[in-house]
Amino acid sequence: MVLSCILIGLYVGFSSAAKPHRAPVAVVTNQEPAQQVGVLAGPALQAHPVGDRESGLALLRNGRVSAVISTTPIGLRLDVATAAGPTTAVSIEEEVSAAAAKLHRPLSTHDTVPLSPTDRRGLAMFFTGLSLSLASSSLAHSLNRAHSRPPWRQRVCVTGVFGALSGLAGALVTGPLLGALPGPVLSVATTLALLSVTGALTTQALVQWLGPPGHAATTVLFVAVGMPTSGGIVGVHLLPPPAQFVSGLLPPGAAVRAVRSYCYFHGVQVTVPLLTLAGWIAAAAVLLWMRDGQYRQSE
């Protein structure tokens, strides 16, 4: 019941209270109306000065900003990337539109980096990550309940093979088959495999050390907190600052960032997310190895 309340509170709470918190926006500095919009928007937006619109669009296409504000002969122009999250694009447009109204200037909005036509709401990565997390938990549960306790090496090998197969299957289904995640198949598959292995090894490690509460702990980390803060439903920049910080540390958030970058932003800024996933895998493997050593000594 407690876990259900946590799930409801986080999923519904983040969705209903979503608003921009220092969302990165490129602002053309030599255009005074664009600068005024950035000032009027206040803390909702974090202005990144650029010399011209093309420089701002380069940042937008690399995923470094969420929008570009510039001027036109008749008013203001807002370039957004729904690929970075439809909720983020809509929220930024609302903030900029309100500021433009105060300046009595019309605003035109253009989706410069759109989502795949088969994933117009941008939910493909969320449901893919959730599915892999649940499958990983099921694998970990099976290994932990095995009659003969699998040794460390066997656990790691089985989990690695499972992760590779599930990651490849997920990339093929969401990519070539459905067209929802249009990134390079091998890059997306590698990221999904890392997420799957992370979930399975972490679950095994926590259950080995904590017993049954380990399952609840991993559910909280990967599903209750990890998924709603991942940016898969509510954009990361619409989350409260503490949730934004947590998002980058947990595997679901890291996986969403990497896959989104591979699919829409040329694979820029994937190093940190991939290292985050690798760090979780290494930590879980070490914890399992230590626990396996304790069991061997006690036999």
PDB file of C-alpha atoms in Angstrom, residues 109-268:
ATOM      1  CA  THR A 109       6.226  28.734 -33.161  1.00  0.00           C
ATOM      2  CA  HIS A 110       8.055  26.195 -35.308  1.00  0.00           C
ATOM      3  CA  ASP A 111       8.875  22.584 -34.463  1.00  0.00           C
ATOM      4  CA  THR A 112      12.439  22.370 -35.755  1.00  0.00           C
ATOM      5  CA  VAL A 113      13.310  18.925 -34.353  1.00  0.00           C
ATOM      6  CA  PRO A 114      10.051  16.937 -34.411  1.00  0.00           C
ATOM      7  CA  LEU A 115       9.356  13.514 -32.991  1.00  0.00           C
ATOM      8  CA  SER A 116       8.894  10.454 -35.147  1.00  0.00           C
ATOM      9  CA  PRO A 117       5.396  10.415 -36.730  1.00  0.00           C
ATOM     10  CA  THR A 118       4.717   7.096 -34.984  1.00  0.00           C
ATOM     11  CA  ASP A 119       5.618   8.511 -31.564  1.00  0.00           C
ATOM     12  CA  ARG A 120       3.888  11.874 -31.582  1.00  0.00           C
ATOM     13  CA  ARG A 121       3.503  11.986 -27.804  1.00  0.00           C
ATOM     14  CA  GLY A 122       7.082  10.950 -27.134  1.00  0.00           C
ATOM     15  CA  LEU A 123       6.158   8.016 -24.896  1.00  0.00           C
ATOM     16  CA  ALA A 124       8.022   5.239 -26.715  1.00  0.00           C
ATOM     17  CA  MET A 125      11.152   5.452 -24.585  1.00  0.00           C
ATOM     18  CA  PHE A 126       9.148   5.563 -21.355  1.00  0.00           C
ATOM     19  CA  PHE A 127       7.219   2.392 -22.108  1.00  0.00           C
ATOM     20  CA  THR A 128      10.303   0.671 -23.495  1.00  0.00           C
ATOM     21  CA  GLY A 129      12.251   1.464 -20.343  1.00  0.00           C
ATOM     22  CA  LEU A 130       9.383   0.391 -18.108  1.00  0.00           C
ATOM     23  CA  SER A 131       9.013  -2.900 -19.979  1.00  0.00           C
ATOM     24  CA  LEU A 132      12.725  -3.662 -19.729  1.00  0.00           C
ATOM     25  CA  SER A 133      12.764  -2.794 -16.024  1.00  0.00           C
ATOM     26  CA  LEU A 134       9.900  -5.189 -15.322  1.00  0.00           C
ATOM     27  CA  ALA A 135      11.494  -7.960 -17.406  1.00  0.00           C
ATOM     28  CA  SER A 136      14.827  -7.445 -15.628  1.00  0.00           C
ATOM     29  CA  SER A 137      13.117  -7.682 -12.256  1.00  0.00           C
ATOM     30  CA  SER A 138      11.491 -10.951 -13.316  1.00  0.00           C
ATOM     31  CA  LEU A 139      14.867 -12.399 -14.359  1.00  0.00           C
ATOM     32  CA  ALA A 140      16.457 -11.351 -11.076  1.00  0.00           C
ATOM     33  CA  HIS A 141      13.593 -12.881  -9.131  1.00  0.00           C
ATOM     34  CA  SER A 142      14.046 -16.193 -10.982  1.00  0.00           C
ATOM     35  CA  LEU A 143      17.801 -16.290 -10.356  1.00  0.00           C
ATOM     36  CA  ASN A 144      17.407 -15.454  -6.676  1.00  0.00           C
ATOM     37  CA  ARG A 145      14.792 -18.174  -6.196  1.00  0.00           C
ATOM     38  CA  ALA A 146      16.793 -20.880  -7.972  1.00  0.00           C
ATOM     39  CA  HIS A 147      17.089 -24.080  -5.893  1.00  0.00           C
ATOM     40  CA  SER A 148      20.850 -24.237  -6.381  1.00  0.00           C
ATOM     41  CA  ARG A 149      22.337 -20.785  -5.747  1.00  0.00           C
ATOM     42  CA  PRO A 150      23.964 -19.659  -9.040  1.00  0.00           C
ATOM     43  CA  PRO A 151      27.610 -18.620  -8.590  1.00  0.00           C
ATOM     44  CA  TRP A 152      28.635 -15.041  -9.339  1.00  0.00           C
ATOM     45  CA  ARG A 153      30.104 -15.778 -12.758  1.00  0.00           C
ATOM     46  CA  GLN A 154      26.970 -17.595 -13.884  1.00  0.00           C
ATOM     47  CA  ARG A 155      24.712 -14.787 -12.663  1.00  0.00           C
ATOM     48  CA  VAL A 156      26.712 -12.179 -14.549  1.00  0.00           C
ATOM     49  CA  CYS A 157      26.849 -14.247 -17.755  1.00  0.00           C
ATOM     50  CA  VAL A 158      23.132 -15.057 -17.755  1.00  0.00           C
ATOM     51  CA  THR A 159      22.240 -11.448 -16.999  1.00  0.00           C
ATOM     52  CA  GLY A 160      24.568 -10.183 -19.728  1.00  0.00           C
ATOM     53  CA  VAL A 161      23.094 -12.496 -22.369  1.00  0.00           C
ATOM     54  CA  PHE A 162      19.574 -11.600 -21.283  1.00  0.00           C
ATOM     55  CA  GLY A 163      20.394  -7.875 -21.446  1.00  0.00           C
ATOM     56  CA  ALA A 164      21.949  -8.124 -24.893  1.00  0.00           C
ATOM     57  CA  LEU A 165      18.988 -10.058 -26.316  1.00  0.00           C
ATOM     58  CA  SER A 166      16.337  -7.861 -24.697  1.00  0.00           C
ATOM     59  CA  GLY A 167      18.158  -4.691 -25.746  1.00  0.00           C
ATOM     60  CA  LEU A 168      18.424  -5.851 -29.347  1.00  0.00           C
ATOM     61  CA  ALA A 169      14.795  -6.977 -29.403  1.00  0.00           C
ATOM     62  CA  GLY A 170      13.649  -3.651 -27.958  1.00  0.00           C
ATOM     63  CA  ALA A 171      15.682  -1.671 -30.498  1.00  0.00           C
ATOM     64  CA  LEU A 172      14.378  -3.724 -33.420  1.00  0.00           C
ATOM     65  CA  VAL A 173      10.744  -3.496 -32.339  1.00  0.00           C
ATOM     66  CA  THR A 174      10.770   0.238 -31.542  1.00  0.00           C
ATOM     67  CA  GLY A 175      13.043   1.080 -34.481  1.00  0.00           C
ATOM     68  CA  PRO A 176      12.722  -0.739 -37.830  1.00  0.00           C
ATOM     69  CA  LEU A 177       9.422  -2.432 -36.952  1.00  0.00           C
ATOM     70  CA  LEU A 178       7.441   0.460 -35.454  1.00  0.00           C
ATOM     71  CA  GLY A 179       9.592   3.477 -36.312  1.00  0.00           C
ATOM     72  CA  ALA A 180       9.051   4.980 -32.854  1.00  0.00           C
ATOM     73  CA  LEU A 181      12.756   5.263 -31.951  1.00  0.00           C
ATOM     74  CA  PRO A 182      14.506   6.134 -35.226  1.00  0.00           C
ATOM     75  CA  GLY A 183      18.089   5.980 -33.972  1.00  0.00           C
ATOM     76  CA  PRO A 184      20.946   3.684 -35.029  1.00  0.00           C
ATOM     77  CA  VAL A 185      19.806   0.188 -34.063  1.00  0.00           C
ATOM     78  CA  LEU A 186      23.101  -0.912 -32.512  1.00  0.00           C
ATOM     79  CA  SER A 187      23.458   2.285 -30.451  1.00  0.00           C
ATOM     80  CA  VAL A 188      19.889   2.096 -29.169  1.00  0.00           C
ATOM     81  CA  ALA A 189      20.247  -1.661 -28.522  1.00  0.00           C
ATOM     82  CA  THR A 190      23.436  -1.109 -26.526  1.00  0.00           C
ATOM     83  CA  THR A 191      21.761   1.510 -24.337  1.00  0.00           C
ATOM     84  CA  LEU A 192      18.702  -0.653 -23.753  1.00  0.00           C
ATOM     85  CA  ALA A 193      20.936  -3.634 -22.975  1.00  0.00           C
ATOM     86  CA  LEU A 194      22.828  -1.589 -20.379  1.00  0.00           C
ATOM     87  CA  LEU A 195      19.525  -0.540 -18.796  1.00  0.00           C
ATOM     88  CA  SER A 196      18.312  -4.148 -18.708  1.00  0.00           C
ATOM     89  CA  VAL A 197      21.542  -5.460 -17.177  1.00  0.00           C
ATOM     90  CA  THR A 198      21.553  -2.626 -14.654  1.00  0.00           C
ATOM     91  CA  GLY A 199      18.050  -3.477 -13.480  1.00  0.00           C
ATOM     92  CA  ALA A 200      18.664  -7.215 -13.239  1.00  0.00           C
ATOM     93  CA  LEU A 201      22.040  -7.026 -11.471  1.00  0.00           C
ATOM     94  CA  THR A 202      20.943  -4.289  -9.072  1.00  0.00           C
ATOM     95  CA  THR A 203      17.852  -6.259  -8.098  1.00  0.00           C
ATOM     96  CA  GLN A 204      19.894  -9.402  -7.490  1.00  0.00           C
ATOM     97  CA  ALA A 205      22.468  -7.523  -5.452  1.00  0.00           C
ATOM     98  CA  LEU A 206      19.968  -5.727  -3.230  1.00  0.00           C
ATOM     99  CA  VAL A 207      17.934  -8.881  -2.622  1.00  0.00           C
ATOM    100  CA  GLN A 208      21.090 -10.815  -1.753  1.00  0.00           C
ATOM    101  CA  TRP A 209      22.077  -8.182   0.801  1.00  0.00           C
ATOM    102  CA  LEU A 210      18.667  -7.007   2.074  1.00  0.00           C
ATOM    103  CA  GLY A 211      16.445 -10.032   1.529  1.00  0.00           C
ATOM    104  CA  PRO A 212      12.833  -9.509   0.333  1.00  0.00           C
ATOM    105  CA  PRO A 213      12.962  -5.722   0.978  1.00  0.00           C
ATOM    106  CA  GLY A 214      15.516  -5.591  -1.835  1.00  0.00           C
ATOM    107  CA  HIS A 215      12.713  -6.078  -4.361  1.00  0.00           C
ATOM    108  CA  ALA A 216      10.859  -3.085  -2.934  1.00  0.00           C
ATOM    109  CA  ALA A 217      14.052  -1.038  -2.996  1.00  0.00           C
ATOM    110  CA  THR A 218      14.668  -1.697  -6.684  1.00  0.00           C
ATOM    111  CA  THR A 219      11.016  -1.028  -7.514  1.00  0.00           C
ATOM    112  CA  VAL A 220      11.361   2.365  -5.866  1.00  0.00           C
ATOM    113  CA  LEU A 221      14.671   3.122  -7.620  1.00  0.00           C
ATOM    114  CA  PHE A 222      13.687   1.979 -11.105  1.00  0.00           C
ATOM    115  CA  VAL A 223       9.897   2.322 -11.304  1.00  0.00           C
ATOM    116  CA  ALA A 224       8.565   4.588  -8.548  1.00  0.00           C
ATOM    117  CA  VAL A 225      11.281   7.261  -8.732  1.00  0.00           C
ATOM    118  CA  GLY A 226      13.380   6.404 -11.778  1.00  0.00           C
ATOM    119  CA  MET A 227      10.652   6.326 -14.420  1.00  0.00           C
ATOM    120  CA  PRO A 228       8.672   9.500 -13.526  1.00  0.00           C
ATOM    121  CA  THR A 229      11.925  11.499 -13.239  1.00  0.00           C
ATOM    122  CA  SER A 230      13.430   9.994 -16.392  1.00  0.00           C
ATOM    123  CA  GLY A 231      12.017  12.609 -18.753  1.00  0.00           C
ATOM    124  CA  GLY A 232      10.032   9.977 -20.625  1.00  0.00           C
ATOM    125  CA  ILE A 233       6.656  11.534 -19.757  1.00  0.00           C
ATOM    126  CA  VAL A 234       7.353  14.863 -18.085  1.00  0.00           C
ATOM    127  CA  GLY A 235      10.372  16.701 -19.483  1.00  0.00           C
ATOM    128  CA  VAL A 236      13.354  16.857 -17.151  1.00  0.00           C
ATOM    129  CA  HIS A 237      13.304  20.665 -17.147  1.00  0.00           C
ATOM    130  CA  LEU A 238       9.684  20.603 -15.942  1.00  0.00           C
ATOM    131  CA  LEU A 239      10.603  18.692 -12.790  1.00  0.00           C
ATOM    132  CA  PRO A 240      11.460  20.345  -9.460  1.00  0.00           C
ATOM    133  CA  PRO A 241      15.243  20.913  -9.087  1.00  0.00           C
ATOM    134  CA  PRO A 242      15.733  17.979  -6.645  1.00  0.00           C
ATOM    135  CA  ALA A 243      14.000  15.623  -9.093  1.00  0.00           C
ATOM    136  CA  GLN A 244      16.144  16.962 -11.937  1.00  0.00           C
ATOM    137  CA  PHE A 245      19.255  16.102  -9.932  1.00  0.00           C
ATOM    138  CA  VAL A 246      18.008  12.599  -9.134  1.00  0.00           C
ATOM    139  CA  SER A 247      17.031  12.030 -12.759  1.00  0.00           C
ATOM    140  CA  GLY A 248      20.600  12.132 -13.969  1.00  0.00           C
ATOM    141  CA  LEU A 249      21.793   9.668 -11.329  1.00  0.00           C
ATOM    142  CA  LEU A 250      19.263   6.885 -11.854  1.00  0.00           C
ATOM    143  CA  PRO A 251      19.437   4.356 -14.729  1.00  0.00           C
ATOM    144  CA  PRO A 252      16.040   5.160 -16.333  1.00  0.00           C
ATOM    145  CA  GLY A 253      16.918   8.837 -16.661  1.00  0.00           C
ATOM    146  CA  ALA A 254      20.357   8.025 -18.062  1.00  0.00           C
ATOM    147  CA  ALA A 255      18.873   5.599 -20.600  1.00  0.00           C
ATOM    148  CA  VAL A 256      16.201   8.062 -21.761  1.00  0.00           C
ATOM    149  CA  ARG A 257      18.826  10.773 -22.299  1.00  0.00           C
ATOM    150  CA  ALA A 258      21.101   8.466 -24.290  1.00  0.00           C
ATOM    151  CA  VAL A 259      18.386   6.950 -26.490  1.00  0.00           C
ATOM    152  CA  ARG A 260      16.804  10.340 -27.158  1.00  0.00           C
ATOM    153  CA  SER A 261      20.182  11.728 -28.169  1.00  0.00           C
ATOM    154  CA  TYR A 262      20.884   8.811 -30.500  1.00  0.00           C
ATOM    155  CA  CYS A 263      17.450   9.122 -32.095  1.00  0.00           C
ATOM    156  CA  TYR A 264      17.179  12.877 -32.567  1.00  0.00           C
ATOM    157  CA  PHE A 265      20.352  14.745 -31.586  1.00  0.00           C
ATOM    158  CA  HIS A 266      23.172  12.959 -33.453  1.00  0.00           C
ATOM    159  CA  GLY A 267      24.390  11.072 -30.381  1.00  0.00           C
ATOM    160  CA  VAL A 268      25.701  14.230 -28.716  1.00  0.00           C
TER     161      VAL A 268
END
